[in-house]
Tab-separated table of C-alpha atoms and ligand atoms in Angstrom:
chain	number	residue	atom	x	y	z
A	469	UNK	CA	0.000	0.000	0.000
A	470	UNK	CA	1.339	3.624	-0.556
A	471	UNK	CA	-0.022	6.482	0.340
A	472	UNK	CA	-1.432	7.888	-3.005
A	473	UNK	CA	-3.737	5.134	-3.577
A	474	UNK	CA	-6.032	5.732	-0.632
A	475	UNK	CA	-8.800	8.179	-0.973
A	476	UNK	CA	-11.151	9.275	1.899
A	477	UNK	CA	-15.147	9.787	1.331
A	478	UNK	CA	-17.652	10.971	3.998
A	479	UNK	CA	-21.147	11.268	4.228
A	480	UNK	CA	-23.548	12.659	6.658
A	481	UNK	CA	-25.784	10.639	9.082
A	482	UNK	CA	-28.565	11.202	11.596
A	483	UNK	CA	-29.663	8.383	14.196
A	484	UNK	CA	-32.779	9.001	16.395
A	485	UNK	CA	-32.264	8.019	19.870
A	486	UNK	CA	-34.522	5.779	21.352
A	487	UNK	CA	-35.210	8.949	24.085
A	488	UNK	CA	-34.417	12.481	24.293
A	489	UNK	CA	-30.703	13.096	25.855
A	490	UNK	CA	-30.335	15.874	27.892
A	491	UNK	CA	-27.298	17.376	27.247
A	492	UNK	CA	-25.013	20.692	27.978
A	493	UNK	CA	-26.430	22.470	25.085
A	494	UNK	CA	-30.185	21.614	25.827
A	495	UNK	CA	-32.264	18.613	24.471
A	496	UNK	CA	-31.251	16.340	21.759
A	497	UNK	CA	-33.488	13.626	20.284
A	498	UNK	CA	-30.921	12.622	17.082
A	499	UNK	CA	-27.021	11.928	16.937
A	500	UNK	CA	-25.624	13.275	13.813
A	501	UNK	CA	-22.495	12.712	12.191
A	502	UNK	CA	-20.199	11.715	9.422
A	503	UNK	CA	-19.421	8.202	8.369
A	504	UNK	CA	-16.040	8.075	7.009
A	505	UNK	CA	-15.003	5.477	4.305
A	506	UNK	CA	-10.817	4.914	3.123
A	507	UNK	CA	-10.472	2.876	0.096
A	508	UNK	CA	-7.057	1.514	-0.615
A	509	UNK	CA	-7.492	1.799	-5.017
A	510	UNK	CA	-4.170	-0.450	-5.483
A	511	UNK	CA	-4.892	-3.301	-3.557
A	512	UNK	CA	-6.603	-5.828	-5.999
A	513	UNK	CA	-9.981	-5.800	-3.874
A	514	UNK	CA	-9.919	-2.865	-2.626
A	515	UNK	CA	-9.350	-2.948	1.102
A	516	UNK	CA	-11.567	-0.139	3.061
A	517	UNK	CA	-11.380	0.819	6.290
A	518	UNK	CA	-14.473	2.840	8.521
A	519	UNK	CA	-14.212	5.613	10.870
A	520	UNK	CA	-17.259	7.409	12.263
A	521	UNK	CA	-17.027	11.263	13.737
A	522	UNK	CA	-20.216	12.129	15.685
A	523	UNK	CA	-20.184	15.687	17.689
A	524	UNK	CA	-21.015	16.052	20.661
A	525	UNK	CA	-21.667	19.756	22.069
A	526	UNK	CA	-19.595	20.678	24.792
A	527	UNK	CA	-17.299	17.813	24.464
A	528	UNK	CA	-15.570	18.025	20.308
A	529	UNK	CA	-15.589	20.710	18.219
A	530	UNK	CA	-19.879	21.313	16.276
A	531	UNK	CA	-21.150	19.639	13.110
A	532	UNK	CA	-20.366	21.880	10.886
A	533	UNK	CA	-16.133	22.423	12.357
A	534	UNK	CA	-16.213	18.580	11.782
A	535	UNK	CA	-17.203	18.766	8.172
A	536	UNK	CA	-14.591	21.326	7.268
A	537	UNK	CA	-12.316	19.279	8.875
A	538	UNK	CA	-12.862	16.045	7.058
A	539	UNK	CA	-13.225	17.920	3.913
A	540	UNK	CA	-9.516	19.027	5.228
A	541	UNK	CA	-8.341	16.013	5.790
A	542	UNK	CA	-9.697	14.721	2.173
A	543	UNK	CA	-7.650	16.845	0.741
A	544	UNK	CA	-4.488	16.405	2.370
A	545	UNK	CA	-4.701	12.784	2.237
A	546	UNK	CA	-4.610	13.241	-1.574
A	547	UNK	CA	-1.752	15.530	-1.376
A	548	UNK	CA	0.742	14.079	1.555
A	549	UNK	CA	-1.172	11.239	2.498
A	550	UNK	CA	-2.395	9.872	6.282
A	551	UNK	CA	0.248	11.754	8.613
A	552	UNK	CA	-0.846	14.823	6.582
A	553	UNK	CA	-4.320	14.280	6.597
A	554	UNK	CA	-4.325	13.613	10.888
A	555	UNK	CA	-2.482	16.586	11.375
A	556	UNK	CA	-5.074	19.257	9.841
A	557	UNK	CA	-7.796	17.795	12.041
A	558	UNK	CA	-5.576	17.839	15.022
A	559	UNK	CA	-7.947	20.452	16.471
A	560	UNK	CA	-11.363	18.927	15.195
A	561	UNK	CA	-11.707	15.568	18.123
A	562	UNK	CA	-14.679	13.889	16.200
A	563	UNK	CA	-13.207	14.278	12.582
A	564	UNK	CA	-9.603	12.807	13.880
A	565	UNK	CA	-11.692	10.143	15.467
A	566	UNK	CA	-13.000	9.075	12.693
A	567	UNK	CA	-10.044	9.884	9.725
A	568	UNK	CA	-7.503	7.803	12.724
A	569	UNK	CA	-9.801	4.831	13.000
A	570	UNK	CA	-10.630	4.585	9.457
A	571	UNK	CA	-6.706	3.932	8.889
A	572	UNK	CA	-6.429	2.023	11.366
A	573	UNK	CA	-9.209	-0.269	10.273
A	574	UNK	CA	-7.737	-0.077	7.093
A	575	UNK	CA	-3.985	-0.843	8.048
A	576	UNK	CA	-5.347	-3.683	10.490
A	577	UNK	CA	-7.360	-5.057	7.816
A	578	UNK	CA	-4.179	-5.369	5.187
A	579	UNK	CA	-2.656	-7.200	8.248
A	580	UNK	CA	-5.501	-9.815	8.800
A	581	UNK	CA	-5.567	-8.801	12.640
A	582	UNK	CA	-8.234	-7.729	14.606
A	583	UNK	CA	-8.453	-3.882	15.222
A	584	UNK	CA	-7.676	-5.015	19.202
A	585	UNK	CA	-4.416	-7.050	18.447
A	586	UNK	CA	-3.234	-4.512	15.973
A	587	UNK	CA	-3.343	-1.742	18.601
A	588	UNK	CA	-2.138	-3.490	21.543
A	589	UNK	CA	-0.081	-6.207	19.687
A	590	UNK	CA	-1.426	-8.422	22.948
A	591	UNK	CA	-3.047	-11.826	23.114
A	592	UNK	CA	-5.964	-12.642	22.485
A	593	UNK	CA	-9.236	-11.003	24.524
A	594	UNK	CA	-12.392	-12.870	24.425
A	595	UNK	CA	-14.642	-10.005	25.877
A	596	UNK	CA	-14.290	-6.637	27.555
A	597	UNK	CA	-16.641	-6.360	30.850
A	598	UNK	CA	-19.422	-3.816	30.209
A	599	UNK	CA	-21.545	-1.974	32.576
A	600	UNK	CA	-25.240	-1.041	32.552
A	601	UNK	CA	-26.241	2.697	32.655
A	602	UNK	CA	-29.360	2.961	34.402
A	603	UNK	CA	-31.347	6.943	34.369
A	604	UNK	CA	-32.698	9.014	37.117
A	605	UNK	CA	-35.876	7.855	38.491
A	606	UNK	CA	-37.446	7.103	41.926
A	607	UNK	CA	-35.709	5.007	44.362
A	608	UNK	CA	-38.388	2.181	42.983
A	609	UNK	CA	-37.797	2.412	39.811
A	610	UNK	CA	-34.393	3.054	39.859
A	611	UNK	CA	-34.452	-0.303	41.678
A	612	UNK	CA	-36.177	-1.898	39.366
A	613	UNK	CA	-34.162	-0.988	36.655
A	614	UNK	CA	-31.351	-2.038	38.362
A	615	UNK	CA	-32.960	-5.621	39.003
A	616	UNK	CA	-33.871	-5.987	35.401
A	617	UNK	CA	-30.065	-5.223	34.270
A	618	UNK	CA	-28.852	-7.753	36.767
A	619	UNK	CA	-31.125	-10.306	35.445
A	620	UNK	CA	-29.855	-9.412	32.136
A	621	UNK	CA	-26.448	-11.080	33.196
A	622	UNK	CA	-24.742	-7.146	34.337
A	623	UNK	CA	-22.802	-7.155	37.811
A	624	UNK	CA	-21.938	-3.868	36.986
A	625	UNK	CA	-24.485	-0.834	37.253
A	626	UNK	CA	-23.820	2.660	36.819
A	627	UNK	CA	-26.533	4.928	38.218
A	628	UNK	CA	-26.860	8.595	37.364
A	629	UNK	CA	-27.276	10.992	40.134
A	630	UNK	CA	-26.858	14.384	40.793
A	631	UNK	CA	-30.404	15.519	39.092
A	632	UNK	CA	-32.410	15.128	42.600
A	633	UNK	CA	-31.110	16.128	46.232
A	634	UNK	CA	-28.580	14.375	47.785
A	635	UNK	CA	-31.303	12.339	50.504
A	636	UNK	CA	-33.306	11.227	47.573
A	637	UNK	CA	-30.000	9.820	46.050
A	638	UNK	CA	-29.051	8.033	48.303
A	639	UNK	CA	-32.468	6.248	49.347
A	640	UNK	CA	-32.171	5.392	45.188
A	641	UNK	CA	-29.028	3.380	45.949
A	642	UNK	CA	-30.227	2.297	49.306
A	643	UNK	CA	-33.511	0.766	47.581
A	644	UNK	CA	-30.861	-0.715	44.889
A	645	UNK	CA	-29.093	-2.194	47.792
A	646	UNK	CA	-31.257	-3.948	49.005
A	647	UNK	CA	-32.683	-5.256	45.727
A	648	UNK	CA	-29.368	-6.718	44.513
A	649	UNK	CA	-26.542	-8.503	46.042
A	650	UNK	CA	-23.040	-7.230	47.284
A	651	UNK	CA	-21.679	-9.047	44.410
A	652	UNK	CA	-23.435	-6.520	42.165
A	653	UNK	CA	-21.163	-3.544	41.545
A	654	UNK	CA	-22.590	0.035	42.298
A	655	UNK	CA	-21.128	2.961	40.851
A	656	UNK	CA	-22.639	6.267	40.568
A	657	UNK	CA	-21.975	9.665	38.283
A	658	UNK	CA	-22.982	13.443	39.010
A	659	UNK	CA	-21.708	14.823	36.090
A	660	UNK	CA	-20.218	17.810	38.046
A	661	UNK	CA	-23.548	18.555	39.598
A	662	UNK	CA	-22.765	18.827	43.003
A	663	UNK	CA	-20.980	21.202	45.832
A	664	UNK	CA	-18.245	20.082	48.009
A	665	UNK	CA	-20.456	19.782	50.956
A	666	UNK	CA	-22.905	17.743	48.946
A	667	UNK	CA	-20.133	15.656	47.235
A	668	UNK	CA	-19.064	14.849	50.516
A	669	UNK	CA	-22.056	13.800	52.242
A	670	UNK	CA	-23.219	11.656	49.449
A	671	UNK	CA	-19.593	10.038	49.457
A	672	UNK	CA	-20.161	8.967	53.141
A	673	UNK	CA	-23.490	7.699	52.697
A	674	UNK	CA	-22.332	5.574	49.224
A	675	UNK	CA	-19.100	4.237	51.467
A	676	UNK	CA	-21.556	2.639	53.620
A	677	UNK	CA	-23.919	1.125	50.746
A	678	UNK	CA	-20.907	-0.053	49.615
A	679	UNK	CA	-20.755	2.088	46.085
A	680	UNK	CA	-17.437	1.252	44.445
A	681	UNK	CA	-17.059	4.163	42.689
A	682	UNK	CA	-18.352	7.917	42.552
A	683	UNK	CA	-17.699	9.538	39.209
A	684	UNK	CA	-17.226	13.796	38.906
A	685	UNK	CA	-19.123	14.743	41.635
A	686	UNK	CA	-17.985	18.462	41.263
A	687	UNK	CA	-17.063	20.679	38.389
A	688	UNK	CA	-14.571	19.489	36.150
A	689	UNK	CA	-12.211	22.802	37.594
A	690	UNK	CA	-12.348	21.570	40.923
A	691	UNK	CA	-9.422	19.459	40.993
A	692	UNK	CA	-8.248	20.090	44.573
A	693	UNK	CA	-12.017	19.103	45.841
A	694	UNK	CA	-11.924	15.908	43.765
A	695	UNK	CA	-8.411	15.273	45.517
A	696	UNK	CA	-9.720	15.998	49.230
A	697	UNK	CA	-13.041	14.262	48.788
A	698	UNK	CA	-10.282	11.173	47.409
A	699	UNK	CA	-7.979	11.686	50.490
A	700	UNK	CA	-11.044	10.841	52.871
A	701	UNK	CA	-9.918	7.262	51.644
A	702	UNK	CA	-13.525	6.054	51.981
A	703	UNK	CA	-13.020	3.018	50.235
A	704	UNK	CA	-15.469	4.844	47.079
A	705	UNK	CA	-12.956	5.363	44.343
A	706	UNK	CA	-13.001	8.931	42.609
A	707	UNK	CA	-13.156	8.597	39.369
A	708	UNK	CA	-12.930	11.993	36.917
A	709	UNK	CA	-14.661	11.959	33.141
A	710	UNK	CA	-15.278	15.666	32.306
A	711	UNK	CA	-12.669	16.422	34.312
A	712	UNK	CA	-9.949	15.125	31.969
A	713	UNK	CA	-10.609	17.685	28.534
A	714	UNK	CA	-10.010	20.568	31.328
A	715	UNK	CA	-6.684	19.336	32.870
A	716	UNK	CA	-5.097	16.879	30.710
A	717	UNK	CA	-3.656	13.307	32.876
A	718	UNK	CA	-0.476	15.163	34.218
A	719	UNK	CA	-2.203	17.490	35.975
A	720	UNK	CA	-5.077	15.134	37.245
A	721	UNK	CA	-2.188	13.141	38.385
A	722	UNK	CA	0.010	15.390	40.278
A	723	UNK	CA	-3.021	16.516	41.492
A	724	UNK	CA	-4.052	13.061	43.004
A	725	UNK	CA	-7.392	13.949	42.537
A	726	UNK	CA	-8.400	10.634	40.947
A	727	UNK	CA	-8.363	7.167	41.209
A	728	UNK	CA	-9.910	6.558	38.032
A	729	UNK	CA	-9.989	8.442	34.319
A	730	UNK	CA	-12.342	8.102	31.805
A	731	UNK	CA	-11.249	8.124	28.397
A	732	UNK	CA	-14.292	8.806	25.515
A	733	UNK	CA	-12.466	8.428	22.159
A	734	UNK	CA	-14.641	10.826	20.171
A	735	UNK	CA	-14.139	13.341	22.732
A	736	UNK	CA	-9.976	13.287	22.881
A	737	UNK	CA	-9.176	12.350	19.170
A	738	UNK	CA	-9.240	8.569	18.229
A	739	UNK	CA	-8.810	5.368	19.598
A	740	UNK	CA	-5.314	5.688	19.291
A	741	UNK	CA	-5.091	9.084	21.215
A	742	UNK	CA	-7.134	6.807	24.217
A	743	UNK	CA	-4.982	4.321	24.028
A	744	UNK	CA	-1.558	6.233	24.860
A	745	UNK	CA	-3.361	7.748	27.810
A	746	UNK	CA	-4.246	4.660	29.138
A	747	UNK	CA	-0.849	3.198	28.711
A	748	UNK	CA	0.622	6.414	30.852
A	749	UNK	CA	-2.629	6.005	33.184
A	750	UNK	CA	-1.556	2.966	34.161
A	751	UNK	CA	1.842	3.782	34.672
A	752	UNK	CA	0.738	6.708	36.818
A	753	UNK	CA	-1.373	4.149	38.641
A	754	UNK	CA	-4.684	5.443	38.036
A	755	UNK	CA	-7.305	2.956	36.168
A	756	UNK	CA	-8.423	3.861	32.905
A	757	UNK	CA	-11.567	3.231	32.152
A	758	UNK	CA	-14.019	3.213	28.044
A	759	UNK	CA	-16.994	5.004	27.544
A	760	UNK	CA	-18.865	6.335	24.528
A	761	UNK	CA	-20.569	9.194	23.458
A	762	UNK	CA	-23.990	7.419	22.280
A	763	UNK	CA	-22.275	6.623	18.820
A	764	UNK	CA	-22.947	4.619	15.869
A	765	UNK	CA	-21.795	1.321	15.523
A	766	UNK	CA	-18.674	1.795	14.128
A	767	UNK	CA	-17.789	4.309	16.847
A	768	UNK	CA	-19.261	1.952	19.270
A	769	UNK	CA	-16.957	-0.784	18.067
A	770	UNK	CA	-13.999	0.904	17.807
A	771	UNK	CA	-14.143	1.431	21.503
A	772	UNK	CA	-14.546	-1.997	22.133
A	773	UNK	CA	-11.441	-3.015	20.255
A	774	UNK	CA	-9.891	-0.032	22.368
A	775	UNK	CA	-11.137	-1.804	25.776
A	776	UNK	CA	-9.738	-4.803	24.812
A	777	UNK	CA	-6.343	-3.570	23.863
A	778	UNK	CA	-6.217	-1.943	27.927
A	779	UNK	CA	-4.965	-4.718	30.062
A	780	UNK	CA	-7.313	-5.830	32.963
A	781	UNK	CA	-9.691	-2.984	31.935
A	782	UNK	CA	-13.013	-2.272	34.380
A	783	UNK	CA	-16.034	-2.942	33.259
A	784	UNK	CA	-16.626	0.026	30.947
A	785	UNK	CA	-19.458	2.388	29.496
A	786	UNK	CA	-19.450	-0.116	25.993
A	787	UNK	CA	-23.141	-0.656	26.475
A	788	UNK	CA	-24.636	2.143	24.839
A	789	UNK	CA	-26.542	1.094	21.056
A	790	UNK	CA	-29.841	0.502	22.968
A	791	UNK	CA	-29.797	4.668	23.524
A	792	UNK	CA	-30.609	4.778	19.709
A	793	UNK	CA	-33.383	4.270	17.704
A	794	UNK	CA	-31.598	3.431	14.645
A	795	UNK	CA	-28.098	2.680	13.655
A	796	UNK	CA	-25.704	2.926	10.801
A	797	UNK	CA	-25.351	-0.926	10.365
A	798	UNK	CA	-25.030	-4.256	11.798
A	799	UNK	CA	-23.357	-4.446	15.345
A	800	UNK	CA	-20.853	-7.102	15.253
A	801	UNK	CA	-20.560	-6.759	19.243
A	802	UNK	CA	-22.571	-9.400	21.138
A	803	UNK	CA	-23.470	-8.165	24.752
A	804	UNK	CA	-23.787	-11.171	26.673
A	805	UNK	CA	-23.651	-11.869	30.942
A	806	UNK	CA	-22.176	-8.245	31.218
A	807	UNK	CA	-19.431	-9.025	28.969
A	808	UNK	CA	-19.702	-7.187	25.419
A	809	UNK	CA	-17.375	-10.293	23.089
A	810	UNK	CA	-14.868	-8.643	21.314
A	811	UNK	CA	-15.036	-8.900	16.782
A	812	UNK	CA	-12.019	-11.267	16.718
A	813	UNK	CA	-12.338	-10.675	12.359
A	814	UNK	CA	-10.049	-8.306	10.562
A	815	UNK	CA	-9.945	-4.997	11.385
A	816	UNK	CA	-13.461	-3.310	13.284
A	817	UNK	CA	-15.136	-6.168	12.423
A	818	UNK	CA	-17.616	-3.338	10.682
A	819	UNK	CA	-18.316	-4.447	7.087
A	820	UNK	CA	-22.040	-3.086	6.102
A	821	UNK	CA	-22.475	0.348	6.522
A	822	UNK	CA	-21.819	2.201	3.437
A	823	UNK	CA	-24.530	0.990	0.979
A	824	UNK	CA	-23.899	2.740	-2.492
B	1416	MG	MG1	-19.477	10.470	33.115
């Protein structure tokens, strides 16, 4: 393969979600993006590779930056080909998702090796551990929704708070509690919504319902609270997901302000991007951990290739293609017993998206 002979085409998407998502920037009810298809021209039949770049306000750069970046990165992968075409979307976090995993696919593809083995060049993984995401609601159904994921074959739930007060929070996890097992991990995530005082309060009462992890309880700028409610060594790890666009791992980490990161590869560039910062993560002795951003399929499975090239990874956020309506093909990834098994073809393991 050389360089001239690939050529990049994109093409806009919209995917209703199953419910409205309340984000940031209001109320969305579609995810919309740009599927991205490479096409190696010299190999005899021609070898493709997918990448998928859906926006997300307040976390990558808007719809319309994101088209003017892959129309960028068209252009200079014509002219002086992939490290060219990465570098003028450098800026642009959904459109170097997608232009980085498309190549990847591509280059993993030409190697006959899954997507997973060509990143990590590790053994062989079987399945990543997945978690369920379960909505606000009352303690009863929150409960109940709990239950239902556990039955499902999940012994990992993640429960949203932060959207009610603090007391009604915690009687949600208490009815949980008493509804599942111990063996049934709890974890719960504020999404910055709360104040110190709060934080801390909720992070004694969790300790003792035995919660194994609170994610961003405060802003993402309050580094030094997320390191003092951490230093109350509660036994509730700390874990930080908005956090990390703000401050970057060095800082989080000199900070000691988390025991866990979150890495979302739309949000921070690519699968590859992810997987660097969960190699120096690790090193750094903080657990890195996969979510998505509600993404397509290819997205999706692109982030399971990226949990399973992160040894001994948590259960992760890889749950996430029941939030849409509608999707932009096949999923190769079977979600079974809380364990999402891992496309052990060539490349993503993606092969029927771009109908002509
Ligand atoms: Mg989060």
């Amino acid at each position: 393969m050389t360089d001239a002979d690939l050529s990049l085409a994109y093409r806009p998407f919209s995917l209703a979600l199953a419910e409205p998502l309340e984000t940031a920037d209001g109320t969305i009810s579609a995810r919309e993006g740009f599927l991205v298809r490479l096409v190696d021209e010299a190999s005899d039949d021609s070898v493709v590779g997918y990448g998928e770049a859906t926006p997300l306000a307040g976390w990558t750069e808007s719809l319309a930056d994101c088209e003017q970046a892959l129309e960028r990165a068209q252009n200079a992968l014509r002219t002086g080909g992939p490290s060219e075409a990465l570098e003028v979307v450098d800026q642009q976090v959904a459109a170097r998702h997608a232009v980085s995993l498309a190549l990847a696919d591509l280059q993993a593809t030409c190697e006959a090796t899954p997507l997973y083995r060509y990143l990590s060049q590790g053994p062989m993984i079987g399945r990543v551990p997945v978690n369920a995401t379960i909505g606000d609601g009352s303690p009863a159904d929150t409960a109940r929704d709990v239950r239902a994921a556990v039955d499902r074959g999940f012994d990992t739930c993640k429960l949203k708070v932060g959207l009610r007060s603090v007391e009604e929070d915690v009687e949600r996890v208490r009815r949980v509690r008493e509804t599942v097992s111990h063996d049934v991990e709890l974890r719960a995530d504020a999404n910055e919504a709360w104040t110190y005082e709060q934080a801390q309060s909720a992070l004694e009462a969790f300790a003792d319902l035995d919660v194994s992890m609170l994610e961003q309880p405060l802003p993402a700028g309050a580094l030094e609270g997320h390191a003092d409610l951490r230093a109350q060594n509660t036994g509730v790890s700390i874990a930080l997901d908005e956090g990390l666009l703000e401050h970057g791992v060095d800082t989080i980490c000199d900070a000691n302000a988390a025991d866990v990161v979150v890495l979302k590869p739309m949000a921070l560039g690519g699968i590859d991007v992810a997987r660097k910062l969960a190699a120096w993560l690790a090193e750094l002795e903080v657990t890195p951990l996969v979510t998505t951003t509600i993404d397509g399929v290819v997205a999706r499975t692109g982030a399971v290739h990226l949990a399973a090239a992160i040894p001994d990874v948590p259960a992760c956020g890889l749950a996430t293609g029941g939030l849409l309506a509608e999707d932009l093909g096949r999923d190769p990834v079977l979600l079974e017993k809380g364990s999402a098994v891992v496309p052990q073809a060539k490349g993503l393991g993606v092969d029927d998206v771009w109908t002509e």
